[in-house]
Short mmCIF file of C-alpha atoms and ligand atoms in Angstrom, two decimals:
data_model
loop_
_atom_site.label_atom_id
_atom_site.label_comp_id
_atom_site.label_asym_id
_atom_site.label_seq_id
_atom_site.Cartn_x
_atom_site.Cartn_y
_atom_site.Cartn_z
CA UNK A 1 0.10 -0.14 0.10
CA UNK A 2 1.16 3.44 -1.17
CA UNK A 3 2.20 6.38 1.49
CA UNK A 4 1.18 5.73 4.82
CA UNK A 5 -1.83 7.85 4.93
CA UNK A 6 -4.78 7.07 7.03
CA UNK A 7 -7.18 4.33 5.06
CA UNK A 8 -9.63 2.61 5.59
CA UNK A 9 -8.85 0.05 9.00
CA UNK A 10 -6.65 1.97 10.35
CA UNK A 11 -6.83 2.10 14.47
CA UNK A 12 -5.97 5.29 15.33
CA UNK A 13 -9.81 6.65 14.25
CA UNK A 14 -10.47 4.95 17.30
CA UNK A 15 -9.68 7.74 19.39
CA UNK A 16 -12.00 9.48 18.00
CA UNK A 17 -15.24 7.88 19.14
CA UNK A 18 -17.82 9.73 20.94
CA UNK A 19 -17.16 10.27 24.47
CA UNK A 20 -20.43 8.54 25.60
CA UNK A 21 -19.54 5.22 23.52
CA UNK A 22 -15.81 5.04 24.40
CA UNK A 23 -17.44 5.03 27.99
CA UNK A 24 -19.43 0.98 27.22
CA UNK A 25 -17.91 -1.60 27.52
CA UNK A 26 -18.95 -3.23 24.17
CA UNK A 27 -16.31 -0.47 22.21
CA UNK A 28 -14.16 -2.32 24.42
CA UNK A 29 -13.72 -5.56 23.16
CA UNK A 30 -15.12 -6.50 19.78
CA UNK A 31 -13.76 -6.60 16.83
CA UNK A 32 -12.63 -4.06 14.66
CA UNK A 33 -14.93 -2.99 11.35
CA UNK A 34 -15.71 0.24 9.42
CA UNK A 35 -12.69 2.84 10.07
CA UNK A 36 -11.51 0.32 12.28
CA UNK A 37 -13.61 0.84 15.38
CA UNK A 38 -15.92 -1.43 16.67
CA UNK A 39 -19.72 -0.44 15.03
CA UNK A 40 -21.42 1.80 17.74
CA UNK A 41 -23.81 1.30 20.52
CA UNK A 42 -27.24 0.92 18.80
CA UNK A 43 -28.02 3.95 20.64
CA UNK A 44 -25.46 5.50 18.50
CA UNK A 45 -25.80 4.62 15.44
CA UNK A 46 -26.93 6.52 12.35
CA UNK A 47 -30.00 4.85 10.59
CA UNK A 48 -30.09 7.02 7.62
CA UNK A 49 -26.84 8.22 5.33
CA UNK A 50 -26.80 11.61 2.89
CA UNK A 51 -23.12 11.50 1.23
CA UNK A 52 -22.81 14.37 -1.33
CA UNK A 53 -20.11 14.84 -3.23
CA UNK A 54 -18.97 18.12 -5.13
CA UNK A 55 -17.53 16.76 -8.55
CA UNK A 56 -14.73 19.29 -8.78
CA UNK A 57 -14.94 20.77 -5.78
CA UNK A 58 -11.60 20.96 -4.33
CA UNK A 59 -10.23 23.42 -1.90
CA UNK A 60 -10.47 26.88 -3.12
CA UNK A 61 -13.53 25.90 -5.18
CA UNK A 62 -15.15 26.51 -1.20
CA UNK A 63 -12.53 28.83 -0.73
CA UNK A 64 -14.62 30.69 -3.70
CA UNK A 65 -18.62 29.98 -1.49
CA UNK A 66 -16.92 30.40 2.19
CA UNK A 67 -15.49 33.96 1.34
CA UNK A 68 -19.10 35.58 -1.42
CA UNK A 69 -21.36 34.10 1.73
CA UNK A 70 -18.93 35.70 3.84
CA UNK A 71 -18.09 39.21 1.98
CA UNK A 72 -21.12 38.99 -0.39
CA UNK A 73 -23.84 37.80 2.16
CA UNK A 74 -22.45 38.47 5.43
CA UNK A 75 -23.18 34.57 6.40
CA UNK A 76 -21.76 31.78 6.98
CA UNK A 77 -22.34 28.84 3.73
CA UNK A 78 -24.16 26.44 5.14
CA UNK A 79 -21.42 23.34 4.54
CA UNK A 80 -19.41 25.58 7.05
CA UNK A 81 -22.06 25.62 9.67
CA UNK A 82 -22.75 21.69 9.60
CA UNK A 83 -18.27 21.69 9.82
CA UNK A 84 -18.43 23.60 12.52
CA UNK A 85 -21.53 21.96 14.51
CA UNK A 86 -20.18 18.51 13.51
CA UNK A 87 -16.78 17.11 12.15
CA UNK A 88 -14.60 18.32 9.62
CA UNK A 89 -11.38 16.17 7.97
CA UNK A 90 -9.71 15.62 4.84
CA UNK A 91 -9.56 13.82 2.25
CA UNK A 92 -6.40 12.46 -0.74
CA UNK A 93 -7.64 12.23 -4.05
CA UNK A 94 -5.51 9.74 -5.12
CA UNK A 95 -6.37 6.67 -7.55
CA UNK A 96 -4.75 3.43 -8.51
CA UNK A 97 -1.18 4.11 -8.51
CA UNK A 98 -0.97 7.36 -9.11
CA UNK A 99 -1.96 11.34 -7.40
CA UNK A 100 -4.80 12.72 -9.29
CA UNK A 101 -8.11 11.08 -9.68
CA UNK A 102 -11.19 11.08 -11.94
CA UNK A 103 -14.70 11.57 -10.47
CA UNK A 104 -15.29 8.06 -11.62
CA UNK A 105 -12.57 6.76 -9.42
CA UNK A 106 -13.12 8.84 -6.69
CA UNK A 107 -16.51 7.40 -6.40
CA UNK A 108 -15.57 4.01 -6.90
CA UNK A 109 -13.16 5.00 -3.92
CA UNK A 110 -16.20 6.10 -1.86
CA UNK A 111 -18.54 3.56 -2.80
CA UNK A 112 -16.19 0.60 -2.52
CA UNK A 113 -13.05 1.46 -0.08
CA UNK A 114 -10.92 0.11 -2.53
CA UNK A 115 -8.03 2.38 -4.77
CA UNK A 116 -9.62 2.41 -8.49
CA UNK A 117 -7.99 2.59 -12.17
CA UNK A 118 -9.64 6.13 -13.57
CA UNK A 119 -12.51 5.93 -15.78
CA UNK A 120 -13.60 2.63 -14.55
CA UNK A 121 -17.26 2.72 -12.29
CA UNK A 122 -17.10 0.47 -8.86
CA UNK A 123 -14.93 -2.89 -10.69
CA UNK A 124 -10.76 -4.39 -9.10
CA UNK A 125 -8.21 -2.62 -10.96
CA UNK A 126 -7.03 -6.73 -11.47
CA UNK A 127 -9.29 -9.14 -12.31
CA UNK A 128 -12.54 -5.99 -13.23
CA UNK A 129 -14.77 -7.87 -11.05
CA UNK A 130 -17.28 -5.85 -9.74
CA UNK A 131 -16.27 -5.00 -6.43
CA UNK A 132 -20.05 -4.41 -4.85
CA UNK A 133 -20.36 -1.12 -3.00
CA UNK A 134 -21.68 0.86 -0.45
CA UNK A 135 -25.49 1.12 -2.06
CA UNK A 136 -25.69 -2.37 -2.77
CA UNK A 137 -24.91 -2.97 0.94
CA UNK A 138 -27.57 -0.38 2.18
CA UNK A 139 -29.95 -2.28 -0.61
CA UNK A 140 -29.01 -6.07 0.40
CA UNK A 141 -30.01 -4.54 4.24
CA UNK A 142 -32.97 -2.90 3.85
CA UNK A 143 -32.18 -0.25 3.33
CA UNK A 144 -33.58 2.18 0.74
CA UNK A 145 -31.82 3.98 -1.36
CA UNK A 146 -31.41 6.98 -3.92
CA UNK A 147 -29.22 8.85 -6.23
CA UNK A 148 -29.44 12.27 -6.34
CA UNK A 149 -27.54 14.70 -9.71
CA UNK A 150 -27.43 17.25 -11.19
CA UNK A 151 -25.84 15.07 -14.54
CA UNK A 152 -26.57 12.64 -15.89
CA UNK A 153 -27.74 9.65 -13.71
CA UNK A 154 -25.55 7.46 -15.60
CA UNK A 155 -22.38 10.11 -15.29
CA UNK A 156 -19.59 8.47 -13.80
CA UNK A 157 -20.18 9.79 -9.80
CA UNK A 158 -24.32 8.71 -9.48
CA UNK A 159 -22.98 5.53 -11.22
CA UNK A 160 -20.15 4.54 -9.61
CA UNK A 161 -22.87 3.77 -6.83
CA UNK A 162 -24.73 1.14 -8.85
CA UNK A 163 -22.66 0.52 -12.69
CA UNK A 164 -20.30 -2.04 -12.82
CA UNK A 165 -18.07 -1.04 -15.82
CA UNK A 166 -14.69 -1.35 -17.05
CA UNK A 167 -15.55 2.18 -18.48
CA UNK A 168 -17.69 4.92 -17.55
CA UNK A 169 -17.56 5.53 -21.87
CA UNK A 170 -19.05 2.03 -22.76
CA UNK A 171 -22.41 3.09 -24.41
CA UNK A 172 -24.73 4.74 -21.77
CA UNK A 173 -27.94 2.58 -22.45
CA UNK A 174 -25.58 -0.25 -20.65
CA UNK A 175 -24.99 2.12 -17.77
CA UNK A 176 -28.94 3.02 -17.78
CA UNK A 177 -29.77 -0.75 -17.75
CA UNK A 178 -27.35 -1.54 -14.42
CA UNK A 179 -28.92 1.65 -13.47
CA UNK A 180 -32.26 0.57 -13.28
CA UNK A 181 -31.77 -3.07 -12.81
CA UNK A 182 -32.21 -5.22 -9.61
CA UNK A 183 -31.58 -4.52 -6.86
CA UNK A 184 -33.67 -1.61 -7.63
CA UNK A 185 -32.65 1.65 -6.10
CA UNK A 186 -36.08 3.61 -4.84
CA UNK A 187 -35.51 7.13 -6.19
CA UNK A 188 -33.29 8.18 -9.32
CA UNK A 189 -32.79 12.11 -9.52
CA UNK A 190 -30.91 13.88 -12.19
CA UNK A 191 -30.99 13.73 -15.77
CA UNK A 192 -29.36 11.14 -18.92
CA UNK A 193 -32.96 9.61 -20.35
CA UNK A 194 -31.38 9.81 -23.88
CA UNK A 195 -30.32 6.84 -22.66
CA UNK A 196 -33.56 5.06 -21.02
CA UNK A 197 -36.27 5.54 -23.64
CA UNK A 198 -36.82 3.68 -27.20
CA UNK A 199 -34.90 4.34 -29.97
CA UNK A 200 -35.97 7.20 -32.12
CA UNK A 201 -38.10 8.95 -29.54
CA UNK A 202 -37.24 11.62 -27.19
CA UNK A 203 -36.76 11.65 -23.60
CA UNK A 204 -40.36 13.86 -23.62
CA UNK A 205 -43.00 11.41 -24.82
CA UNK A 206 -41.77 8.84 -22.11
CA UNK A 207 -41.40 12.14 -19.08
CA UNK A 208 -44.06 14.14 -18.85
CA UNK A 209 -43.67 17.50 -17.70
CA UNK A 210 -40.22 17.21 -19.19
CA UNK A 211 -39.31 21.27 -20.20
CA UNK A 212 -38.58 21.64 -23.92
CA UNK A 213 -35.43 23.27 -23.05
CA UNK A 214 -34.18 20.63 -21.56
CA UNK A 215 -35.28 17.22 -23.50
CA UNK A 216 -33.89 16.12 -26.47
CA UNK A 217 -33.83 12.84 -28.78
CA UNK A 218 -32.56 8.94 -27.72
CA UNK A 219 -29.22 7.21 -27.87
CA UNK A 220 -30.90 3.84 -26.91
CA UNK A 221 -30.58 1.64 -30.29
CA UNK A 222 -32.93 -1.40 -28.94
CA UNK A 223 -36.63 0.13 -28.50
CA UNK A 224 -35.71 -0.48 -24.83
CA UNK A 225 -37.88 1.63 -22.23
CA UNK A 226 -36.56 1.82 -18.71
CA UNK A 227 -39.57 4.87 -17.81
CA UNK A 228 -42.30 2.90 -18.74
CA UNK A 229 -40.62 -0.05 -17.35
CA UNK A 230 -40.46 1.60 -14.29
CA UNK A 231 -44.33 3.09 -14.15
CA UNK A 232 -44.80 -1.19 -14.29
CA UNK A 233 -42.85 -1.60 -11.96
CA UNK A 234 -45.06 1.36 -9.91
CA UNK A 235 -42.88 3.70 -9.28
CA UNK A 236 -44.10 7.67 -9.11
CA UNK A 237 -42.04 9.36 -13.15
CA UNK A 238 -41.89 12.64 -12.64
CA UNK A 239 -39.83 15.26 -15.57
CA UNK A 240 -40.52 19.04 -13.71
CA UNK A 241 -41.10 20.80 -10.71
CA UNK A 242 -44.42 20.75 -10.43
CA UNK A 243 -44.62 17.48 -10.47
CA UNK A 244 -41.76 16.62 -8.20
CA UNK A 245 -43.17 18.41 -5.71
CA UNK A 246 -46.79 17.14 -6.50
CA UNK A 247 -45.13 13.02 -5.50
CA UNK A 248 -44.00 14.58 -2.96
CA UNK A 249 -43.70 11.28 -0.49
CA UNK A 250 -43.59 9.06 -3.71
CA UNK A 251 -41.74 6.18 -1.65
CA UNK A 252 -40.43 4.62 -5.73
CA UNK A 253 -39.93 8.05 -7.55
CA UNK A 254 -38.10 8.41 -10.79
CA UNK A 255 -37.66 12.72 -11.52
CA UNK A 256 -35.89 12.55 -14.96
CA UNK A 257 -35.17 16.99 -16.31
CA UNK A 258 -32.87 16.65 -18.84
CA UNK A 259 -31.76 14.44 -21.68
CA UNK A 260 -28.60 15.04 -20.97
CA UNK A 261 -26.88 16.83 -18.08
CA UNK A 262 -29.00 19.48 -15.88
CA UNK A 263 -28.38 23.46 -17.19
CA UNK A 264 -25.90 25.74 -15.25
CA UNK A 265 -27.71 27.03 -13.06
CA UNK A 266 -26.97 30.71 -14.81
CA UNK A 267 -29.09 29.25 -17.97
CA UNK A 268 -31.39 27.40 -16.67
CA UNK A 269 -32.49 31.58 -15.08
CA UNK A 270 -31.28 32.61 -18.85
CA UNK A 271 -33.22 30.56 -20.83
CA UNK A 272 -36.88 30.72 -18.73
CA UNK A 273 -35.97 27.31 -16.51
CA UNK A 274 -36.07 28.45 -13.23
CA UNK A 275 -39.84 27.13 -12.75
CA UNK A 276 -39.77 23.92 -14.43
CA UNK A 277 -36.16 22.45 -13.57
CA UNK A 278 -35.33 21.93 -10.03
CA UNK A 279 -32.70 22.79 -7.93
CA UNK A 280 -29.90 20.81 -6.27
CA UNK A 281 -31.48 21.83 -2.59
CA UNK A 282 -35.72 20.58 -4.03
CA UNK A 283 -34.26 17.57 -6.10
CA UNK A 284 -32.51 16.30 -1.96
CA UNK A 285 -35.25 17.75 -0.40
CA UNK A 286 -38.19 15.44 -2.99
CA UNK A 287 -35.07 12.06 -2.20
CA UNK A 288 -35.77 12.72 1.37
CA UNK A 289 -39.12 12.72 1.37
CA UNK A 290 -39.60 9.45 -0.58
CA UNK A 291 -36.49 7.92 0.92
CA UNK A 292 -37.15 8.79 5.11
CA UNK A 293 -40.39 6.27 5.36
CA UNK A 294 -38.03 3.55 4.91
CA UNK A 295 -38.54 1.46 8.09
CA UNK A 296 -34.54 0.18 8.01
CA UNK A 297 -33.68 3.51 7.29
CA UNK A 298 -31.54 4.89 3.84
CA UNK A 299 -28.39 5.87 1.78
CA UNK A 300 -28.79 8.46 -0.39
CA UNK A 301 -25.98 9.91 -2.81
CA UNK A 302 -26.37 13.38 -3.63
CA UNK A 303 -24.21 15.31 -6.38
CA UNK A 304 -23.09 18.94 -7.87
CA UNK A 305 -21.75 17.54 -10.51
CA UNK A 306 -21.90 21.18 -12.79
CA UNK A 307 -18.93 22.36 -10.67
CA UNK A 308 -16.75 20.05 -12.52
CA UNK A 309 -17.88 21.07 -15.70
CA UNK A 310 -18.11 25.02 -14.71
CA UNK A 311 -13.64 24.27 -14.07
CA UNK A 312 -12.95 22.56 -16.44
CA UNK A 313 -14.70 25.14 -19.06
CA UNK A 314 -12.43 27.81 -16.54
CA UNK A 315 -15.70 29.58 -16.00
CA UNK A 316 -15.32 31.79 -12.23
CA UNK A 317 -19.57 33.22 -12.73
CA UNK A 318 -20.89 29.71 -13.26
CA UNK A 319 -18.86 27.94 -11.16
CA UNK A 320 -19.98 30.84 -8.02
CA UNK A 321 -23.61 30.00 -9.19
CA UNK A 322 -22.76 25.87 -9.03
CA UNK A 323 -21.27 25.83 -5.49
CA UNK A 324 -23.93 28.45 -3.99
CA UNK A 325 -26.58 25.53 -5.57
CA UNK A 326 -24.92 23.17 -4.14
CA UNK A 327 -24.04 24.58 -0.56
CA UNK A 328 -28.01 25.28 -0.63
CA UNK A 329 -28.21 21.65 -1.15
CA UNK A 330 -26.46 20.55 2.08
CA UNK A 331 -28.40 22.80 3.62
CA UNK A 332 -31.48 20.41 3.42
CA UNK A 333 -29.43 17.33 4.62
CA UNK A 334 -28.26 19.00 7.80
CA UNK A 335 -31.55 20.51 8.42
CA UNK A 336 -33.36 16.98 8.33
CA UNK A 337 -30.04 15.31 10.10
CA UNK A 338 -30.22 18.68 13.02
CA UNK A 339 -33.45 18.23 13.43
CA UNK A 340 -32.88 14.37 14.55
CA UNK A 341 -30.10 11.80 15.88
CA UNK A 342 -30.14 8.90 14.02
CA UNK A 343 -28.60 11.20 10.48
CA UNK A 344 -25.12 11.52 9.87
CA UNK A 345 -24.41 13.60 6.54
CA UNK A 346 -21.24 13.67 4.66
CA UNK A 347 -20.26 16.35 2.87
CA UNK A 348 -16.94 16.78 0.08
CA UNK A 349 -15.62 16.42 -3.01
CA UNK A 350 -14.10 14.35 -5.61
CA UNK A 351 -11.34 16.76 -6.34
CA UNK A 352 -10.23 19.86 -7.98
CA UNK A 353 -10.65 21.08 -11.12
CA UNK A 354 -9.04 24.00 -13.41
CA UNK A 355 -6.02 25.33 -10.73
CA UNK A 356 -8.77 27.95 -9.72
CA UNK A 357 -7.90 30.68 -7.62
CA UNK A 358 -8.62 34.81 -6.39
CA UNK A 359 -4.62 36.23 -6.31
CA UNK A 360 -3.66 39.99 -6.17
CA UNK A 361 -3.21 42.52 -9.06
CA UNK A 362 -1.25 45.50 -10.02
CA UNK A 363 -2.99 49.41 -9.23
CA UNK A 364 -2.93 48.66 -5.69
CA UNK A 365 -4.18 49.14 -3.20
CA UNK A 366 -8.19 49.36 -4.26
CA UNK A 367 -11.36 50.44 -3.18
CA UNK A 368 -11.05 50.69 0.62
CA UNK A 369 -13.37 52.19 3.15
CA UNK A 370 -12.95 55.75 4.87
CA UNK A 371 -11.76 54.77 7.63
CA UNK A 372 -8.63 53.24 6.55
CA UNK A 373 -5.39 55.05 8.36
CA UNK A 374 -4.44 57.60 6.22
CA UNK A 375 -1.16 57.66 4.00
CA UNK A 376 -1.77 53.55 3.12
CA UNK A 377 -0.26 52.05 0.78
CA UNK A 378 0.59 49.25 -0.89
CA UNK A 379 1.68 47.80 -4.67
CA UNK A 380 -0.87 44.90 -5.26
CA UNK A 381 -4.58 44.76 -4.95
CA UNK A 382 -5.87 41.81 -2.95
CA UNK A 383 -9.17 40.05 -4.28
CA UNK A 384 -12.25 41.96 -2.46
CA UNK A 385 -15.68 41.89 -2.70
CA UNK A 386 -15.91 43.99 -6.02
CA UNK A 387 -13.85 40.70 -7.03
CA UNK A 388 -16.55 38.12 -6.27
CA UNK A 389 -19.51 40.56 -7.41
CA UNK A 390 -18.46 41.21 -10.85
CA UNK A 391 -18.60 37.15 -10.76
CA UNK A 392 -21.98 36.78 -8.98
CA UNK A 393 -23.41 39.33 -11.56
CA UNK A 394 -22.42 36.76 -14.61
CA UNK A 395 -25.69 36.08 -16.59
CA UNK A 396 -24.78 33.19 -18.75
CA UNK A 397 -22.29 30.69 -18.96
CA UNK A 398 -19.58 31.34 -21.46
CA UNK A 399 -19.49 27.41 -22.68
CA UNK A 400 -22.75 28.62 -23.76
CA UNK A 401 -21.87 32.25 -24.76
CA UNK A 402 -18.78 31.78 -26.56
CA UNK A 403 -20.69 30.09 -30.23
CA UNK A 404 -22.01 33.13 -30.49
CA UNK A 405 -18.88 34.99 -31.21
CA UNK A 406 -18.77 35.70 -34.99
CA UNK A 407 -17.04 33.73 -37.22
CA UNK A 408 -14.09 35.32 -37.59
CA UNK A 409 -14.02 36.58 -34.38
CA UNK A 410 -14.06 40.25 -34.50
CA UNK A 411 -13.11 43.26 -32.14
CA UNK A 412 -17.14 43.73 -31.20
CA UNK A 413 -17.94 40.70 -30.94
CA UNK A 414 -15.59 39.32 -28.81
CA UNK A 415 -16.88 42.93 -27.14
CA UNK A 416 -21.08 42.19 -26.74
CA UNK A 417 -20.87 38.84 -26.13
CA UNK A 418 -18.90 38.81 -23.23
CA UNK A 419 -20.87 42.33 -21.95
CA UNK A 420 -23.81 40.34 -22.66
CA UNK A 421 -22.52 37.37 -20.82
CA UNK A 422 -21.00 38.71 -17.68
CA UNK A 423 -21.98 42.10 -17.72
CA UNK A 424 -18.12 42.60 -18.05
CA UNK A 425 -16.77 45.11 -20.04
CA UNK A 426 -12.82 44.12 -21.54
CA UNK A 427 -11.13 46.96 -23.38
CA UNK A 428 -10.11 46.89 -26.71
CA UNK A 429 -7.34 45.94 -26.50
CA UNK A 430 -7.65 43.02 -24.93
CA UNK A 431 -11.13 42.01 -28.04
CA UNK A 432 -8.93 42.19 -30.18
CA UNK A 433 -6.13 39.87 -28.90
CA UNK A 434 -8.36 37.38 -27.91
CA UNK A 435 -9.97 37.91 -31.20
CA UNK A 436 -7.37 37.17 -33.30
CA UNK A 437 -6.49 34.03 -30.07
CA UNK A 438 -10.23 32.19 -31.31
CA UNK A 439 -9.62 33.09 -35.37
CA UNK A 440 -5.86 30.61 -34.45
CA UNK A 441 -5.81 27.69 -36.53
CA UNK A 442 -5.59 25.67 -33.44
CA UNK A 443 -6.77 27.79 -30.52
CA UNK A 444 -4.84 27.35 -28.01
CA UNK A 445 -4.34 28.68 -24.58
CA UNK A 446 -0.53 30.54 -24.26
CA UNK A 447 0.07 29.40 -20.90
CA UNK A 448 -0.17 24.93 -19.55
CA UNK A 449 -2.08 24.99 -23.38
CA UNK A 450 -1.48 20.59 -23.04
CA UNK A 451 -3.76 20.21 -20.45
CA UNK A 452 -6.01 21.82 -21.63
CA UNK A 453 -7.43 18.56 -23.37
CA UNK A 454 -10.50 19.57 -24.74
CA UNK A 455 -10.55 21.42 -27.68
CA UNK A 456 -14.35 22.62 -26.83
CA UNK A 457 -13.91 24.57 -23.07
CA UNK A 458 -11.12 26.07 -25.11
CA UNK A 459 -12.88 29.03 -26.14
CA UNK A 460 -13.69 30.49 -22.09
CA UNK A 461 -10.37 29.46 -21.03
CA UNK A 462 -9.01 31.96 -23.30
CA UNK A 463 -11.82 34.27 -23.02
CA UNK A 464 -11.38 33.57 -19.29
CA UNK A 465 -7.33 35.09 -19.86
CA UNK A 466 -9.00 38.20 -20.26
CA UNK A 467 -11.41 38.42 -17.58
CA UNK A 468 -8.62 37.32 -14.84
CA UNK A 469 -7.10 40.98 -15.51
CA UNK A 470 -10.54 42.36 -14.18
CA UNK A 471 -11.69 39.59 -11.73
CA UNK A 472 -8.45 38.48 -10.67
CA UNK A 473 -8.76 35.08 -10.56
CA UNK A 474 -6.40 32.30 -12.79
CA UNK A 475 -6.85 29.42 -13.68
CA UNK A 476 -3.93 26.62 -14.76
CA UNK A 477 -5.57 23.17 -16.30
CA UNK A 478 -8.20 22.28 -18.07
CA UNK A 479 -8.49 19.49 -15.89
CA UNK A 480 -8.43 18.14 -12.75
CA UNK A 481 -6.09 18.73 -9.76
CA UNK A 482 -4.47 16.69 -6.69
CA UNK A 483 -5.30 19.41 -4.07
CA UNK A 484 -6.85 17.32 -0.16
CA UNK A 485 -10.40 17.96 -0.50
CA UNK A 486 -12.79 18.58 2.64
CA UNK A 487 -14.77 15.56 4.59
CA UNK A 488 -16.55 16.97 6.74
CA UNK A 489 -19.66 15.14 8.82
CA UNK A 490 -22.87 15.02 11.13
CA UNK A 491 -24.21 12.83 12.94
CA UNK A 492 -23.57 9.31 14.41
CA UNK A 493 -20.72 8.52 12.94
CA UNK A 494 -19.17 11.56 12.11
CA UNK A 495 -16.36 12.03 14.02
CA UNK A 496 -15.00 9.23 11.70
CA UNK A 497 -13.86 12.68 9.65
CA UNK A 498 -11.53 13.41 11.64
CA UNK A 499 -7.46 14.00 10.90
CA UNK A 500 -6.74 13.60 7.25
CA UNK A 501 -6.65 10.02 5.36
CA UNK A 502 -7.65 8.85 1.55
CA UNK A 503 -11.11 8.97 0.10
CA UNK A 504 -11.35 5.26 0.17
CA UNK A 505 -12.64 5.72 3.60
CA UNK A 506 -15.92 7.21 2.98
CA UNK A 507 -17.16 3.09 2.70
CA UNK A 508 -15.97 2.70 6.22
CA UNK A 509 -16.69 5.64 7.51
CA UNK A 510 -20.38 5.01 6.32
CA UNK A 511 -20.60 1.34 7.28
CA UNK A 512 -19.28 2.09 11.03
CA UNK A 513 -21.83 4.60 11.77
CA UNK A 514 -24.76 1.98 10.21
CA UNK A 515 -22.73 -0.50 13.12
CA UNK A 516 -22.11 -3.14 10.29
CA UNK A 517 -19.19 -5.15 10.04
ZN1 ZN B 1 -14.13 16.56 -13.81
#
């Protein structure tokens, strides 16, 4: 085993059991389980577990959320409230034989407790055999389970908890077939309907209420209809906010709100979809309402997936909106858990994305209150509230806006498209240089071009480098980054998050909190 970091069966974690549990004789004599601890006494066991995964929600993404909530809105993030009421630690996003990861390996590691090859879904890195996931464990033990995401439900993070495949890129219908297969997940809320409906049809033909703006054609090559089959098996099927609200409490619920991923928060508003596409917080609340009635308890995974996409795009404004959407969903889980004593909430991420950060720029010190002592001076301007407000003022994602720049790109077109989307007016010089870059045969950033593997995001990355002169936001890659991510816990077993260890320990923390050997 590489490195000596805290793993799934690290006995040190025991020291952190809650004071009351340590006094109980049961703890002192029985065998080790989960994260190296004896299962907590019945009274201290979790009955429900909610695992929040912010895809691409690295430490600097957390910093952005914390700064915005505190400096612009004068409040803590919900997840900060949770951390300060519960416990906080770190998870290291290694993968099999590597120190960076992708969403498939990271989710697999949380779901199974073992290191995984990138791009694989809950299979053994050496034998390729399926490894039972914590969700499948839960099903076996009578818990109700749920998967919620603002992405395709066949996408890496939600899929890793239920699907076994040697590649996350096998045809989506194969992943969707497994998603709906035995053992049945009671609640499925998210996108990806295109792999669930018969060839030659639209998702909206099978999902009532699906908004036209998120509908799309099937990508299946057969006539199987997973949605219709679910209805026959007693699932309630919904496709928009109103029908989701109307179905509140349905024990078996399938909610498909897009053929592919749900739209960015910004684009949902821009395209007038706020009334029809639910927020991540609303999806979380609906899932809990459906699952909480199960006698044996429940296990729910909620993914805030579009943070990652905004990171890949190098779009800070879109990313901020996704972070706040994710935090609001965490707040729903936290409020549910703190109203009772039987629910463990875990808040984490799979990795950071984009190498995002605020920095300081020329022309300091910038605007300051008049109360600052006289003659104060400083060289650079530190990032501050005005930069946060610039990001918050963005109205549309750049990945949607940039294709509207004329071809060939002109100064006027660049200025107009970027100002319309972000509210920021580039200088003529910035716009001219950006237009020139966009008109290049193979547009690429001048820095770290090697690490922008997805050509569809390059135009946004180039725009981001001009916007940086106004927002003091820098990016270093179009890919994932290797920093530790947060691992927060509230409720029975939350102490298991303390310390620094690999993300594989999430599996053990859940197992232990539920008292499973
Ligand atoms: Zn990613």
